[in-house]
């Protein structure tokens, strides 16, 4: 939507818009601002958020699996003793 707004502003810079065109552009800007505000508010919510993708570059895979591996080792140690 932002691309549409920027395109229209660039393409029609200095051109007098009709009333309908002006209202459409204003409407798009209002919607964009509402969505932008809402997404910023959503970023500040203290709720559970899905973790980032683990298969992205730069994710430390050893750190990612360390807790699971520790539990796995402890489980086998306990069961091997019995």
Coordinates of N, CA and C in Angstrom, one line a residue:
X1 N 0.8 -1.2 0.0 CA 0.0 0.0 0.0 C 0.9 1.3 0.0
X2 N 2.0 1.2 0.8 CA 2.9 2.4 0.8 C 3.4 2.6 -0.6
X3 N 3.7 1.6 -1.3 CA 4.2 1.7 -2.7 C 3.2 2.4 -3.6
X4 N 1.9 2.1 -3.4 CA 0.9 2.7 -4.2 C 0.8 4.2 -3.9
X5 N 0.9 4.5 -2.6 CA 0.8 6.0 -2.2 C 2.0 6.7 -2.7
X6 N 3.2 6.2 -2.6 CA 4.4 6.8 -3.1 C 4.4 7.0 -4.6
X7 N 3.9 5.9 -5.3 CA 3.8 6.0 -6.7 C 2.9 7.2 -7.2
X8 N 1.7 7.2 -6.6 CA 0.8 8.2 -6.9 C 1.3 9.6 -6.6
X9 N 2.0 9.8 -5.5 CA 2.6 11.1 -5.2 C 3.6 11.5 -6.2
X10 N 4.4 10.5 -6.6 CA 5.5 10.8 -7.5 C 4.9 11.1 -8.9
X11 N 4.0 10.2 -9.4 CA 3.5 10.3 -10.7 C 2.6 11.6 -10.9
X12 N 1.9 12.0 -9.9 CA 1.0 13.1 -10.0 C 1.4 14.3 -9.2
X13 N 2.7 14.4 -9.0 CA 3.3 15.6 -8.3 C 3.1 16.8 -9.2
X14 N 2.5 17.8 -8.6 CA 2.2 19.1 -9.4 C 1.0 19.0 -10.2
X15 N 0.3 17.9 -10.2 CA -1.0 17.7 -11.0 C -2.2 17.9 -10.1
X16 N -3.1 18.7 -10.5 CA -4.3 18.8 -9.7 C -5.2 17.6 -9.8
X17 N -5.4 16.9 -8.7 CA -6.2 15.7 -8.7 C -7.7 16.1 -8.6
X18 N -8.5 15.2 -9.2 CA -10.0 15.4 -9.1 C -10.4 15.1 -7.6
X19 N -11.6 15.5 -7.3 CA -12.1 15.2 -5.9 C -12.0 13.8 -5.6
X20 N -12.4 12.9 -6.5 CA -12.5 11.5 -6.3 C -11.0 11.0 -6.1
X21 N -10.1 11.4 -6.9 CA -8.7 10.9 -6.8 C -8.1 11.4 -5.5
X22 N -8.4 12.6 -5.1 CA -7.9 13.2 -3.9 C -8.4 12.4 -2.7
X23 N -9.7 12.0 -2.7 CA -10.3 11.3 -1.6 C -9.7 9.9 -1.5
X24 N -9.5 9.3 -2.7 CA -8.9 7.9 -2.7 C -7.5 7.9 -2.1
X25 N -6.7 8.9 -2.5 CA -5.3 9.0 -2.0 C -5.4 9.3 -0.5
X26 N -6.2 10.2 -0.1 CA -6.3 10.5 1.4 C -6.8 9.2 2.1
X27 N -7.7 8.4 1.6 CA -8.2 7.2 2.2 C -7.1 6.2 2.3
X28 N -6.3 6.0 1.3 CA -5.1 5.1 1.3 C -4.1 5.5 2.4
X29 N -3.9 6.8 2.5 CA -2.9 7.3 3.5 C -3.5 7.0 4.9
X30 N -4.8 7.2 5.1 CA -5.4 7.0 6.4 C -5.3 5.5 6.8
X31 N -5.6 4.7 5.8 CA -5.5 3.2 6.1 C -4.1 2.8 6.4
X32 N -3.2 3.3 5.6 CA -1.8 3.0 5.9 C -1.3 3.4 7.2
X33 N -1.7 4.6 7.7 CA -1.3 5.1 9.0 C -1.9 4.2 10.1
X34 N -3.2 3.8 9.9 CA -3.8 3.0 10.9 C -3.1 1.6 11.0
X35 N -2.8 1.0 9.9 CA -2.1 -0.3 9.9 C -0.8 -0.1 10.5
X36 N -0.1 0.9 10.2 CA 1.3 1.2 10.7 C 1.2 1.3 12.2
X37 N 0.3 2.1 12.7 CA 0.1 2.3 14.1 C -0.3 1.0 14.9
X38 N -1.2 0.3 14.2 CA -1.6 -1.0 14.8 C -0.4 -2.0 14.9
X39 N 0.4 -2.1 13.9 CA 1.5 -3.0 13.9 C 2.6 -2.6 14.9
X40 N 2.8 -1.3 15.1 CA 3.7 -0.8 16.1 C 3.2 -1.1 17.5
X41 N 1.9 -1.0 17.7 CA 1.3 -1.3 19.0 C 1.4 -2.8 19.3
X42 N 1.2 -3.6 18.2 CA 1.3 -5.1 18.4 C 2.7 -5.5 18.7
X43 N 3.7 -4.7 18.3 CA 5.1 -5.1 18.6 C 5.4 -4.8 20.1
X44 N 4.6 -4.0 20.8 CA 4.9 -3.7 22.2 C 4.0 -4.5 23.1
X45 N 3.3 -5.5 22.7 CA 2.4 -6.3 23.5 C 3.3 -7.3 24.3
X46 N 2.9 -7.5 25.6 CA 3.7 -8.4 26.4 C 3.0 -9.8 26.3
X47 N 2.9 -10.4 25.2 CA 2.3 -11.7 25.0 C 3.3 -12.6 24.3
X48 N 3.0 -13.9 24.3 CA 3.9 -14.8 23.6 C 3.9 -14.5 22.1
X49 N 5.1 -14.5 21.6 CA 5.3 -14.3 20.1 C 6.0 -15.5 19.6
X50 N 5.7 -15.9 18.4 CA 6.3 -17.0 17.7 C 7.8 -16.7 17.5
X51 N 8.6 -17.6 17.8 CA 10.1 -17.4 17.6 C 10.4 -17.2 16.1
X52 N 11.5 -16.6 15.9 CA 12.0 -16.4 14.5 C 12.4 -17.8 13.9
X53 N 12.4 -17.9 12.6 CA 12.8 -19.1 12.0 C 14.2 -19.6 12.4
X54 N 14.3 -20.9 12.7 CA 15.6 -21.4 13.1 C 16.5 -21.7 12.0
X55 N 16.0 -21.8 10.8 CA 16.8 -22.2 9.7 C 17.5 -21.0 9.0
X56 N 17.3 -19.8 9.6 CA 18.0 -18.7 9.0 C 19.5 -18.7 9.3
X57 N 20.2 -18.0 8.4 CA 21.7 -17.9 8.7 C 21.9 -17.1 9.9
X58 N 22.9 -17.4 10.6 CA 23.3 -16.7 11.8 C 22.7 -17.2 13.1
X59 N 21.8 -18.2 13.0 CA 21.2 -18.8 14.2 C 22.2 -19.9 14.7
X60 N 22.6 -19.8 16.0 CA 23.5 -20.7 16.6 C 22.7 -22.0 16.9
X61 N 23.0 -23.0 16.1 CA 22.3 -24.3 16.2 C 22.7 -25.0 17.5
X62 N 23.9 -24.9 17.9 CA 24.3 -25.6 19.1 C 23.6 -25.0 20.3
X63 N 23.5 -23.7 20.4 CA 22.7 -23.1 21.4 C 21.2 -23.5 21.4
X64 N 20.7 -23.5 20.2 CA 19.3 -23.9 20.0 C 19.0 -25.2 20.5
X65 N 19.8 -26.2 20.3 CA 19.6 -27.6 20.7 C 20.2 -27.9 22.1
X66 N 20.9 -27.0 22.7 CA 21.6 -27.4 23.9 C 20.7 -27.9 25.1
X67 N 19.6 -27.2 25.3 CA 18.7 -27.6 26.3 C 18.1 -29.0 26.0
X68 N 17.7 -29.2 24.8 CA 17.1 -30.5 24.4 C 18.2 -31.6 24.6
X69 N 19.4 -31.3 24.2 CA 20.5 -32.3 24.3 C 20.8 -32.6 25.8
X70 N 20.8 -31.6 26.6 CA 21.0 -31.8 28.0 C 19.9 -32.7 28.6
X71 N 18.7 -32.4 28.3 CA 17.6 -33.3 28.8 C 17.7 -34.7 28.3
X72 N 18.1 -34.9 27.0 CA 18.3 -36.2 26.4 C 19.4 -36.9 27.2
X73 N 20.5 -36.3 27.5 CA 21.6 -36.9 28.2 C 21.2 -37.3 29.6
X74 N 20.5 -36.4 30.3 CA 20.1 -36.7 31.6 C 19.1 -37.9 31.7
X75 N 18.2 -37.9 30.7 CA 17.2 -39.0 30.6 C 17.9 -40.3 30.5
X76 N 18.9 -40.4 29.6 CA 19.6 -41.6 29.4 C 20.5 -42.0 30.5
X77 N 21.0 -41.0 31.2 CA 21.8 -41.3 32.4 C 21.0 -42.0 33.5
X78 N 19.8 -41.4 33.7 CA 18.9 -41.9 34.7 C 18.4 -43.3 34.4
X79 N 18.0 -43.5 33.2 CA 17.5 -44.8 32.8 C 18.6 -45.9 32.6
X80 N 19.8 -45.5 32.3 CA 20.9 -46.4 32.2 C 21.3 -46.9 33.6
X81 N 21.1 -46.1 34.7 CA 21.5 -46.4 36.0 C 20.5 -47.5 36.6
X82 N 19.3 -47.5 36.1 CA 18.3 -48.4 36.6 C 18.4 -49.8 36.0

